[in-house]
Amino acid sequence: MPTASTPTHCPYCALQCGMALSPLPAGGVEVVERPDFPVNRGALCGKGRTAPAVLSSGVRLTTPLVRSGGSLVPAGWEEALDRIAGEFARVRAAHGADALGVFGGGGLTNEKAYALGKFARVVLGTSQIDYNGRFCMSSAAAAGIKAFGLDRGLPFPMADIPRTGCVILVGSNPAETMPPALRFFDELRENGGTLIVVDPRRTRTAEHADLHLAPRPGTDLALALGLLHLIVAEGRVDEEYVRERTTGWEDARAAAMAHWPEYVERITGVSVPQLRQAVRLFCEPGAAMVLTARGPEQQSKGTDTVGAWINLCLATGRAGRPFSGYGCLTGQGNGQGGREHGQKADQLPGYRKLDDPAARRHVAGVWGVDPDSLPGPGRSAYELLDALGSDVRSLLLMGSNPVVSAPRAAHVEERIRSLDFLAVCDVVLSETAALADVVLPVTQWAEETGTTTSLEGRVLLRRRALTAPDGVRSDLEVLHGLAARLGVEKGFPTDPEEVFEELRRASAGGIADYSGISYRRLAEGAGEGVFWPCPADPADPEATEATSELTEPVDGGAGRRERGTPRLFLDRFATEDGRARFVPVSHRPAAEEPDEDYPVLLTTGRVVAQYQSGAQTRRVDELNAAAPGPFVELHPRLAARLGAAEGDALAVVSRRGRAVAPARITPGIRPDTVFMPFHWPGEGRANSLTNPALDPTSRMPEFKVCAVRVEKAAGTP
């Protein structure tokens, strides 16, 4: 174990807060603040502070497990790897390569995500690979590519937020999902700017807002169109900007004008005076931003919904200008990098499209294989899970827990149980791992070196701070061992820096170009990272210094420029002609609207003390004390109709399943809506209820809105 503290980053959300790990005399490490890191400036939430608790051998897995006689029993590594390779070879021989599936995670490092995508396509030869990041910001990605030609969560650093004039925050609750980020919004208001929060609940974040709009779940698209209608009607369109930097305005304007304010009020429940106030607050300052998160994105029309908010930015000249623009607050720790380098069904490293012949030639050249040998695009995440046990007979799963996190979770659990064979690599015995035929214990963030890409597009180096327990190996070692057993002796190194060097070559010339980034470069400059794109050619200004024309530093006052490209689109957008694209969209209902049998809307989300499926955070005593279990949040009027009191057991029932949890009564939610957090398995599993209806473009399931009925349940939840 190192004797000095090791600078690194939190293993949880996409903020990737800077922290240091300091060794303890009795063994293990403790978290130490890093005030020099510009994103969190030393601040950490409870999840980050307690992250080392999951490193304990009493919490995490330390030996491979294989299924024998219906139970998981300890086994050696050679036996476990032999069994996985043998089963994969058997299934491929009997049913073809596409009978093998691979499911990754947004928490995997760039190196692991890259190696996993390569393993699926080169070793297994399967097209059936996707990852849980599909459930994160795929709708925002699809809309961003349509409008700007490029998808990066934020096209500017977080430090720009306090320097704009107004932020519309749509469907995001950073006070609970990424608490250190809240300071940027508070500083915005301290500087005279305004914050508008769009959320059907009065969340902790909404408490900080100048204006809270509480639309009916599933109507964010109508809300954005209504605001754009008013912008046109009140003469607030930046006509010069629209003329010089965009295309498609006429069709987008015509679509918006069909959504007059009174019509939008009836759909959303947001009053016309509030709509007008939001337009005034957004349009009067010289700069403004729209930031979205899972609220508008996790819908069956999520791509169109985000596109409508982007249209709002384009019509007012807010995109590609200093301290202005559209951005997405990514959720998972490496949700951004995870989809850039090959574990998504339709993508190759560098954010290249799998069906692009030139992209296939480039990546195949780096991999030393025939481009024609690479399979085509496969199924999206939910579609892949839905095909388990039928078309897809065996699955390798890394860093995900779909038994808790997937929509229509009971059905997904049933499909997983129907597999011929399931192998899981994880730190803990998650609910999904407990169903596996082989479970491999793998290293955690503090026990390995690797890179992640934050919500800003900032590529960061996480350094190894301690040695993993005996019996634990890295995911890269797992892929190396399996590849060798399946006949591919070379091409899967176990050293993460060696993998990253290959990733650089594979990404070169792509949209997400990392070729100018190295471990050495990431370690320089107090470890503040490098923003992609960052080409390797030193003659290219993007390879050395920020392309921003602003004279002020972007790190809040350190007095020097960030490296890479912290701000995108200041000169041109990433389209062929350099212009942004308006995309005409119109409101349509959610895939499932309330009716006589299911009269209430359910929306889901997170709480501050738990993370994602809770597989790790539910093993930390301090976090469980703060958030011990699921609940049903409902308005007092709905509670009165049900005859329910605080803490009463409530059953929430949808067409897909039933969940039971205690009532939490608050006036801070709409009377027609209930809310459940999704971190828990068992009878309180919120995703037993959610709707897998998919966005036609992004293939994002409709987590954020479905029809339910609520009734009192017997017993104590």
Tab-separated table of N, CA and C in Angstrom, residues 388-519:
chain	number	residue	atom	x	y	z
A	388	LEU	N	-33.040	-12.281	-23.959
A	388	LEU	CA	-32.302	-13.296	-23.216
A	388	LEU	C	-33.133	-14.566	-23.072
A	389	GLY	N	-32.461	-15.686	-23.227
A	389	GLY	CA	-33.136	-16.974	-23.086
A	389	GLY	C	-33.800	-17.455	-24.353
A	390	SER	N	-33.890	-16.587	-25.362
A	390	SER	CA	-34.465	-17.003	-26.648
A	390	SER	C	-33.395	-16.853	-27.719
A	391	ASP	N	-33.298	-15.664	-28.327
A	391	ASP	CA	-32.257	-15.446	-29.336
A	391	ASP	C	-30.864	-15.392	-28.711
A	392	VAL	N	-30.753	-14.805	-27.536
A	392	VAL	CA	-29.471	-14.699	-26.841
A	392	VAL	C	-29.470	-15.722	-25.715
A	393	ARG	N	-28.569	-16.692	-25.794
A	393	ARG	CA	-28.616	-17.838	-24.884
A	393	ARG	C	-27.641	-17.726	-23.709
A	394	SER	N	-26.543	-16.989	-23.894
A	394	SER	CA	-25.546	-16.819	-22.829
A	394	SER	C	-25.152	-15.353	-22.766
A	395	LEU	N	-24.806	-14.893	-21.554
A	395	LEU	CA	-24.538	-13.468	-21.356
A	395	LEU	C	-23.338	-13.278	-20.448
A	396	LEU	N	-22.452	-12.345	-20.848
A	396	LEU	CA	-21.385	-11.836	-19.992
A	396	LEU	C	-21.792	-10.443	-19.559
A	397	LEU	N	-21.871	-10.226	-18.251
A	397	LEU	CA	-22.353	-8.949	-17.717
A	397	LEU	C	-21.282	-8.332	-16.824
A	398	MET	N	-20.973	-7.055	-17.067
A	398	MET	CA	-19.971	-6.339	-16.278
A	398	MET	C	-20.547	-5.025	-15.770
A	399	GLY	N	-20.469	-4.808	-14.466
A	399	GLY	CA	-20.761	-3.501	-13.902
A	399	GLY	C	-22.193	-3.039	-14.042
A	400	SER	N	-23.163	-3.958	-13.963
A	400	SER	CA	-24.563	-3.560	-14.078
A	400	SER	C	-25.418	-4.512	-13.247
A	401	ASN	N	-26.605	-4.037	-12.877
A	401	ASN	CA	-27.510	-4.829	-12.030
A	401	ASN	C	-28.932	-4.685	-12.559
A	402	PRO	N	-29.203	-5.218	-13.766
A	402	PRO	CA	-30.511	-4.982	-14.401
A	402	PRO	C	-31.690	-5.586	-13.667
A	403	VAL	N	-31.475	-6.545	-12.772
A	403	VAL	CA	-32.593	-7.082	-12.001
A	403	VAL	C	-33.268	-5.983	-11.186
A	404	VAL	N	-32.510	-4.946	-10.822
A	404	VAL	CA	-33.073	-3.816	-10.087
A	404	VAL	C	-33.273	-2.607	-10.995
A	405	SER	N	-32.352	-2.382	-11.940
A	405	SER	CA	-32.319	-1.109	-12.662
A	405	SER	C	-33.080	-1.093	-13.975
A	406	ALA	N	-33.415	-2.233	-14.540
A	406	ALA	CA	-34.069	-2.243	-15.847
A	406	ALA	C	-35.563	-1.988	-15.714
A	407	PRO	N	-36.206	-1.423	-16.737
A	407	PRO	CA	-37.664	-1.278	-16.698
A	407	PRO	C	-38.326	-2.641	-16.820
A	408	ARG	N	-39.569	-2.721	-16.301
A	408	ARG	CA	-40.292	-3.998	-16.297
A	408	ARG	C	-39.378	-5.074	-15.708
A	409	ALA	N	-38.845	-4.768	-14.506
A	409	ALA	CA	-37.744	-5.534	-13.938
A	409	ALA	C	-38.105	-6.994	-13.664
A	410	ALA	N	-39.340	-7.282	-13.293
A	410	ALA	CA	-39.714	-8.678	-13.041
A	410	ALA	C	-39.591	-9.501	-14.315
A	411	HIS	N	-39.961	-8.913	-15.438
A	411	HIS	CA	-39.829	-9.601	-16.721
A	411	HIS	C	-38.357	-9.799	-17.060
A	412	VAL	N	-37.535	-8.766	-16.833
A	412	VAL	CA	-36.107	-8.887	-17.107
A	412	VAL	C	-35.486	-9.965	-16.226
A	413	GLU	N	-35.870	-10.003	-14.963
A	413	GLU	CA	-35.365	-11.052	-14.080
A	413	GLU	C	-35.748	-12.439	-14.614
A	414	GLU	N	-36.963	-12.563	-15.095
A	414	GLU	CA	-37.404	-13.843	-15.665
A	414	GLU	C	-36.565	-14.220	-16.880
A	415	ARG	N	-36.269	-13.242	-17.745
A	415	ARG	CA	-35.452	-13.522	-18.934
A	415	ARG	C	-34.036	-13.927	-18.519
A	416	ILE	N	-33.476	-13.273	-17.505
A	416	ILE	CA	-32.133	-13.627	-17.041
A	416	ILE	C	-32.120	-15.052	-16.489
A	417	ARG	N	-33.147	-15.410	-15.754
A	417	ARG	CA	-33.229	-16.770	-15.203
A	417	ARG	C	-33.350	-17.824	-16.305
A	418	SER	N	-33.849	-17.428	-17.481
A	418	SER	CA	-34.060	-18.390	-18.562
A	418	SER	C	-32.814	-18.624	-19.415
A	419	LEU	N	-31.733	-17.884	-19.152
A	419	LEU	CA	-30.502	-18.045	-19.921
A	419	LEU	C	-29.926	-19.456	-19.759
A	420	ASP	N	-29.238	-19.914	-20.805
A	420	ASP	CA	-28.462	-21.145	-20.672
A	420	ASP	C	-27.300	-20.935	-19.709
A	421	PHE	N	-26.732	-19.722	-19.761
A	421	PHE	CA	-25.533	-19.472	-18.956
A	421	PHE	C	-25.367	-17.968	-18.745
A	422	LEU	N	-25.036	-17.585	-17.508
A	422	LEU	CA	-24.796	-16.187	-17.156
A	422	LEU	C	-23.490	-16.084	-16.378
A	423	ALA	N	-22.605	-15.205	-16.833
A	423	ALA	CA	-21.365	-14.895	-16.118
A	423	ALA	C	-21.385	-13.418	-15.749
A	424	VAL	N	-21.069	-13.110	-14.506
A	424	VAL	CA	-21.115	-11.736	-14.009
A	424	VAL	C	-19.771	-11.371	-13.389
A	425	CYS	N	-19.251	-10.213	-13.767
A	425	CYS	CA	-18.089	-9.624	-13.108
A	425	CYS	C	-18.584	-8.480	-12.247
A	426	ASP	N	-18.309	-8.528	-10.949
A	426	ASP	CA	-18.803	-7.471	-10.072
A	426	ASP	C	-17.947	-7.406	-8.822
A	427	VAL	N	-18.128	-6.301	-8.115
A	427	VAL	CA	-17.431	-6.076	-6.856
A	427	VAL	C	-18.168	-6.757	-5.716
A	428	VAL	N	-19.497	-6.749	-5.795
A	428	VAL	CA	-20.342	-7.318	-4.745
A	428	VAL	C	-21.293	-8.324	-5.376
A	429	LEU	N	-21.943	-9.104	-4.533
A	429	LEU	CA	-22.927	-10.063	-5.027
A	429	LEU	C	-24.258	-9.336	-5.184
A	430	SER	N	-24.404	-8.667	-6.317
A	430	SER	CA	-25.634	-7.932	-6.601
A	430	SER	C	-26.786	-8.898	-6.820
A	431	GLU	N	-27.984	-8.351	-6.942
A	431	GLU	CA	-29.160	-9.183	-7.183
A	431	GLU	C	-29.032	-9.942	-8.501
A	432	THR	N	-28.389	-9.328	-9.494
A	432	THR	CA	-28.177	-10.020	-10.765
A	432	THR	C	-27.084	-11.072	-10.634
A	433	ALA	N	-25.996	-10.737	-9.950
A	433	ALA	CA	-24.911	-11.698	-9.764
A	433	ALA	C	-25.388	-12.938	-9.027
A	434	ALA	N	-26.337	-12.773	-8.131
A	434	ALA	CA	-26.841	-13.915	-7.364
A	434	ALA	C	-27.536	-14.943	-8.252
A	435	LEU	N	-27.905	-14.561	-9.481
A	435	LEU	CA	-28.552	-15.484	-10.411
A	435	LEU	C	-27.559	-16.139	-11.365
A	436	ALA	N	-26.289	-15.768	-11.282
A	436	ALA	CA	-25.300	-16.186	-12.275
A	436	ALA	C	-24.865	-17.630	-12.087
A	437	ASP	N	-24.278	-18.163	-13.152
A	437	ASP	CA	-23.636	-19.476	-13.094
A	437	ASP	C	-22.180	-19.347	-12.662
A	438	VAL	N	-21.562	-18.214	-13.009
A	438	VAL	CA	-20.206	-17.914	-12.551
A	438	VAL	C	-20.158	-16.439	-12.178
A	439	VAL	N	-19.595	-16.138	-11.024
A	439	VAL	CA	-19.403	-14.761	-10.572
A	439	VAL	C	-17.906	-14.545	-10.363
A	440	LEU	N	-17.371	-13.503	-10.984
A	440	LEU	CA	-15.952	-13.198	-10.868
A	440	LEU	C	-15.762	-11.925	-10.047
A	441	PRO	N	-14.966	-11.977	-8.977
A	441	PRO	CA	-14.723	-10.787	-8.156
A	441	PRO	C	-13.673	-9.895	-8.815
A	442	VAL	N	-14.020	-8.647	-9.057
A	442	VAL	CA	-13.108	-7.756	-9.783
A	442	VAL	C	-12.764	-6.533	-8.937
A	443	THR	N	-11.694	-5.875	-9.350
A	443	THR	CA	-11.170	-4.737	-8.604
A	443	THR	C	-12.117	-3.547	-8.646
A	444	GLN	N	-11.973	-2.684	-7.650
A	444	GLN	CA	-12.720	-1.431	-7.570
A	444	GLN	C	-11.820	-0.267	-7.961
A	445	TRP	N	-12.450	0.919	-7.985
A	445	TRP	CA	-11.746	2.106	-8.474
A	445	TRP	C	-10.452	2.381	-7.729
A	446	ALA	N	-10.404	2.154	-6.430
A	446	ALA	CA	-9.213	2.481	-5.647
A	446	ALA	C	-8.114	1.444	-5.808
A	447	GLU	N	-8.442	0.314	-6.433
A	447	GLU	CA	-7.491	-0.781	-6.574
A	447	GLU	C	-6.953	-0.909	-7.990
A	448	GLU	N	-7.260	0.052	-8.837
A	448	GLU	CA	-6.847	-0.028	-10.235
A	448	GLU	C	-6.679	1.370	-10.798
A	449	THR	N	-5.875	1.482	-11.821
A	449	THR	CA	-5.699	2.746	-12.530
A	449	THR	C	-6.534	2.707	-13.806
A	450	GLY	N	-7.088	3.842	-14.160
A	450	GLY	CA	-7.869	3.927	-15.386
A	450	GLY	C	-8.413	5.327	-15.573
A	451	THR	N	-9.018	5.578	-16.720
A	451	THR	CA	-9.561	6.900	-17.021
A	451	THR	C	-11.077	6.858	-17.076
A	452	THR	N	-11.679	7.983	-16.746
A	452	THR	CA	-13.105	8.187	-16.931
A	452	THR	C	-13.301	9.537	-17.615
A	453	THR	N	-14.495	9.754	-18.145
A	453	THR	CA	-14.822	11.011	-18.810
A	453	THR	C	-16.046	11.597	-18.127
A	454	SER	N	-15.895	12.757	-17.537
A	454	SER	CA	-16.956	13.347	-16.729
A	454	SER	C	-18.049	13.945	-17.599
A	455	LEU	N	-19.084	14.455	-16.953
A	455	LEU	CA	-20.188	15.079	-17.679
A	455	LEU	C	-19.748	16.292	-18.483
A	456	GLU	N	-18.595	16.862	-18.182
A	456	GLU	CA	-18.066	17.998	-18.944
A	456	GLU	C	-17.290	17.562	-20.183
A	457	GLY	N	-17.094	16.253	-20.382
A	457	GLY	CA	-16.181	15.786	-21.417
A	457	GLY	C	-14.736	15.888	-20.975
A	458	ARG	N	-14.519	15.953	-19.673
A	458	ARG	CA	-13.181	16.067	-19.093
A	458	ARG	C	-12.650	14.655	-18.820
A	459	VAL	N	-11.607	14.260	-19.526
A	459	VAL	CA	-11.000	12.950	-19.332
A	459	VAL	C	-10.067	13.025	-18.130
A	460	LEU	N	-10.266	12.100	-17.187
A	460	LEU	CA	-9.576	12.142	-15.896
A	460	LEU	C	-8.851	10.833	-15.632
A	461	LEU	N	-7.789	10.903	-14.863
A	461	LEU	CA	-7.026	9.720	-14.479
A	461	LEU	C	-7.325	9.366	-13.032
A	462	ARG	N	-7.877	8.170	-12.840
A	462	ARG	CA	-8.061	7.638	-11.491
A	462	ARG	C	-6.910	6.687	-11.204
A	463	ARG	N	-6.197	6.932	-10.116
A	463	ARG	CA	-4.984	6.174	-9.819
A	463	ARG	C	-5.243	5.096	-8.768
A	464	ARG	N	-4.506	4.014	-8.885
A	464	ARG	CA	-4.578	2.951	-7.891
A	464	ARG	C	-3.984	3.436	-6.579
A	465	ALA	N	-4.715	3.218	-5.489
A	465	ALA	CA	-4.266	3.670	-4.174
A	465	ALA	C	-3.900	2.518	-3.256
A	466	LEU	N	-4.372	1.318	-3.552
A	466	LEU	CA	-4.041	0.176	-2.710
A	466	LEU	C	-4.176	-1.099	-3.515
A	467	THR	N	-3.624	-2.166	-2.973
A	467	THR	CA	-3.631	-3.457	-3.646
A	467	THR	C	-4.920	-4.203	-3.324
A	468	ALA	N	-5.504	-4.812	-4.343
A	468	ALA	CA	-6.734	-5.578	-4.146
A	468	ALA	C	-6.449	-6.818	-3.304
A	469	PRO	N	-7.456	-7.329	-2.611
A	469	PRO	CA	-7.268	-8.563	-1.835
A	469	PRO	C	-6.874	-9.731	-2.732
A	470	ASP	N	-6.214	-10.707	-2.152
A	470	ASP	CA	-5.913	-11.934	-2.884
A	470	ASP	C	-7.220	-12.533	-3.399
A	471	GLY	N	-7.155	-13.040	-4.602
A	471	GLY	CA	-8.343	-13.657	-5.174
A	471	GLY	C	-9.169	-12.738	-6.032
A	472	VAL	N	-8.773	-11.467	-6.118
A	472	VAL	CA	-9.504	-10.487	-6.920
A	472	VAL	C	-8.649	-10.097	-8.126
A	473	ARG	N	-9.251	-10.046	-9.297
A	473	ARG	CA	-8.551	-9.642	-10.510
A	473	ARG	C	-9.295	-8.482	-11.174
A	474	SER	N	-8.618	-7.812	-12.106
A	474	SER	CA	-9.257	-6.706	-12.820
A	474	SER	C	-10.094	-7.236	-13.981
A	475	ASP	N	-11.025	-6.416	-14.448
A	475	ASP	CA	-11.823	-6.785	-15.618
A	475	ASP	C	-10.937	-7.003	-16.837
A	476	LEU	N	-9.858	-6.230	-16.944
A	476	LEU	CA	-8.944	-6.414	-18.069
A	476	LEU	C	-8.285	-7.787	-18.004
A	477	GLU	N	-7.945	-8.246	-16.807
A	477	GLU	CA	-7.384	-9.587	-16.667
A	477	GLU	C	-8.419	-10.650	-17.028
A	478	VAL	N	-9.671	-10.413	-16.675
A	478	VAL	CA	-10.736	-11.345	-17.042
A	478	VAL	C	-10.843	-11.461	-18.561
A	479	LEU	N	-10.896	-10.330	-19.258
A	479	LEU	CA	-11.033	-10.359	-20.715
A	479	LEU	C	-9.809	-10.994	-21.360
A	480	HIS	N	-8.633	-10.716	-20.813
A	480	HIS	CA	-7.403	-11.335	-21.328
A	480	HIS	C	-7.490	-12.854	-21.200
A	481	GLY	N	-7.896	-13.338	-20.023
A	481	GLY	CA	-7.978	-14.776	-19.803
A	481	GLY	C	-9.016	-15.445	-20.675
A	482	LEU	N	-10.176	-14.819	-20.842
A	482	LEU	CA	-11.221	-15.401	-21.676
A	482	LEU	C	-10.831	-15.385	-23.147
A	483	ALA	N	-10.224	-14.278	-23.600
A	483	ALA	CA	-9.806	-14.200	-25.002
A	483	ALA	C	-8.817	-15.307	-25.333
A	484	ALA	N	-7.841	-15.529	-24.453
A	484	ALA	CA	-6.849	-16.576	-24.694
A	484	ALA	C	-7.517	-17.948	-24.770
A	485	ARG	N	-8.462	-18.208	-23.895
A	485	ARG	CA	-9.148	-19.502	-23.898
A	485	ARG	C	-10.024	-19.687	-25.130
A	486	LEU	N	-10.443	-18.591	-25.721
A	486	LEU	CA	-11.296	-18.665	-26.903
A	486	LEU	C	-10.511	-18.485	-28.193
A	487	GLY	N	-9.184	-18.582	-28.099
A	487	GLY	CA	-8.351	-18.631	-29.292
A	487	GLY	C	-7.716	-17.339	-29.729
A	488	VAL	N	-7.864	-16.246	-28.962
A	488	VAL	CA	-7.243	-14.961	-29.316
A	488	VAL	C	-6.173	-14.665	-28.277
A	489	GLU	N	-4.931	-14.978	-28.617
A	489	GLU	CA	-3.836	-14.897	-27.648
A	489	GLU	C	-3.345	-13.472	-27.435
A	490	LYS	N	-3.481	-12.610	-28.447
A	490	LYS	CA	-2.943	-11.261	-28.368
A	490	LYS	C	-4.059	-10.232	-28.546
A	491	GLY	N	-3.761	-9.013	-28.116
A	491	GLY	CA	-4.706	-7.926	-28.333
A	491	GLY	C	-5.519	-7.538	-27.130
A	492	PHE	N	-5.321	-8.223	-25.992
A	492	PHE	CA	-6.075	-7.896	-24.785
A	492	PHE	C	-5.123	-7.772	-23.595
A	493	PRO	N	-4.325	-6.690	-23.591
A	493	PRO	CA	-3.366	-6.499	-22.499
A	493	PRO	C	-4.067	-6.248	-21.172
A	494	THR	N	-3.374	-6.503	-20.095
A	494	THR	CA	-3.930	-6.297	-18.757
A	494	THR	C	-3.500	-4.972	-18.142
A	495	ASP	N	-2.526	-4.305	-18.761
A	495	ASP	CA	-2.055	-3.011	-18.260
A	495	ASP	C	-2.975	-1.911	-18.802
A	496	PRO	N	-3.649	-1.143	-17.931
A	496	PRO	CA	-4.610	-0.142	-18.435
A	496	PRO	C	-3.970	0.930	-19.305
A	497	GLU	N	-2.741	1.305	-19.027
A	497	GLU	CA	-2.108	2.332	-19.868
A	497	GLU	C	-1.870	1.803	-21.276
A	498	GLU	N	-1.523	0.538	-21.388
A	498	GLU	CA	-1.345	-0.063	-22.711
A	498	GLU	C	-2.674	-0.090	-23.465
A	499	VAL	N	-3.745	-0.404	-22.763
A	499	VAL	CA	-5.071	-0.376	-23.394
A	499	VAL	C	-5.410	1.038	-23.844
A	500	PHE	N	-5.105	2.036	-22.995
A	500	PHE	CA	-5.427	3.414	-23.350
A	500	PHE	C	-4.634	3.872	-24.574
A	501	GLU	N	-3.383	3.437	-24.698
A	501	GLU	CA	-2.599	3.805	-25.872
A	501	GLU	C	-3.252	3.273	-27.143
A	502	GLU	N	-3.810	2.070	-27.088
A	502	GLU	CA	-4.522	1.544	-28.256
A	502	GLU	C	-5.821	2.315	-28.475
A	503	LEU	N	-6.520	2.649	-27.396
A	503	LEU	CA	-7.740	3.461	-27.500
A	503	LEU	C	-7.450	4.784	-28.198
A	504	ARG	N	-6.315	5.397	-27.876
A	504	ARG	CA	-5.946	6.660	-28.535
A	504	ARG	C	-5.895	6.482	-30.048
A	505	ARG	N	-5.259	5.401	-30.490
A	505	ARG	CA	-5.141	5.168	-31.931
A	505	ARG	C	-6.499	4.864	-32.545
A	506	ALA	N	-7.305	4.092	-31.840
A	506	ALA	CA	-8.621	3.737	-32.380
A	506	ALA	C	-9.550	4.944	-32.464
A	507	SER	N	-9.411	5.895	-31.528
A	507	SER	CA	-10.293	7.067	-31.521
A	507	SER	C	-9.817	8.175	-32.452
A	508	ALA	N	-8.578	8.105	-32.908
A	508	ALA	CA	-7.983	9.190	-33.706
A	508	ALA	C	-8.839	9.490	-34.937
A	509	GLY	N	-9.169	10.752	-35.097
A	509	GLY	CA	-9.977	11.176	-36.229
A	509	GLY	C	-11.468	11.025	-36.030
A	510	GLY	N	-11.872	10.391	-34.930
A	510	GLY	CA	-13.290	10.248	-34.641
A	510	GLY	C	-13.849	11.485	-33.979
A	511	ILE	N	-15.150	11.480	-33.731
A	511	ILE	CA	-15.778	12.619	-33.062
A	511	ILE	C	-15.186	12.797	-31.674
A	512	ALA	N	-15.119	11.695	-30.915
A	512	ALA	CA	-14.501	11.729	-29.583
A	512	ALA	C	-13.038	11.323	-29.740
A	513	ASP	N	-12.229	12.265	-30.169
A	513	ASP	CA	-10.815	12.011	-30.472
A	513	ASP	C	-9.994	12.186	-29.201
A	514	TYR	N	-9.425	11.081	-28.717
A	514	TYR	CA	-8.578	11.095	-27.525
A	514	TYR	C	-7.102	10.963	-27.884
A	515	SER	N	-6.761	11.033	-29.161
A	515	SER	CA	-5.412	10.668	-29.576
A	515	SER	C	-4.347	11.600	-29.010
A	516	GLY	N	-4.721	12.811	-28.633
A	516	GLY	CA	-3.754	13.731	-28.043
A	516	GLY	C	-3.664	13.644	-26.531
A	517	ILE	N	-4.335	12.662	-25.932
A	517	ILE	CA	-4.368	12.513	-24.476
A	517	ILE	C	-3.502	11.317	-24.087
A	518	SER	N	-2.733	11.465	-23.050
A	518	SER	CA	-1.918	10.367	-22.537
A	518	SER	C	-1.996	10.355	-21.017
A	519	TYR	N	-1.572	9.259	-20.417
A	519	TYR	CA	-1.533	9.192	-18.959
A	519	TYR	C	-0.626	10.290	-18.399
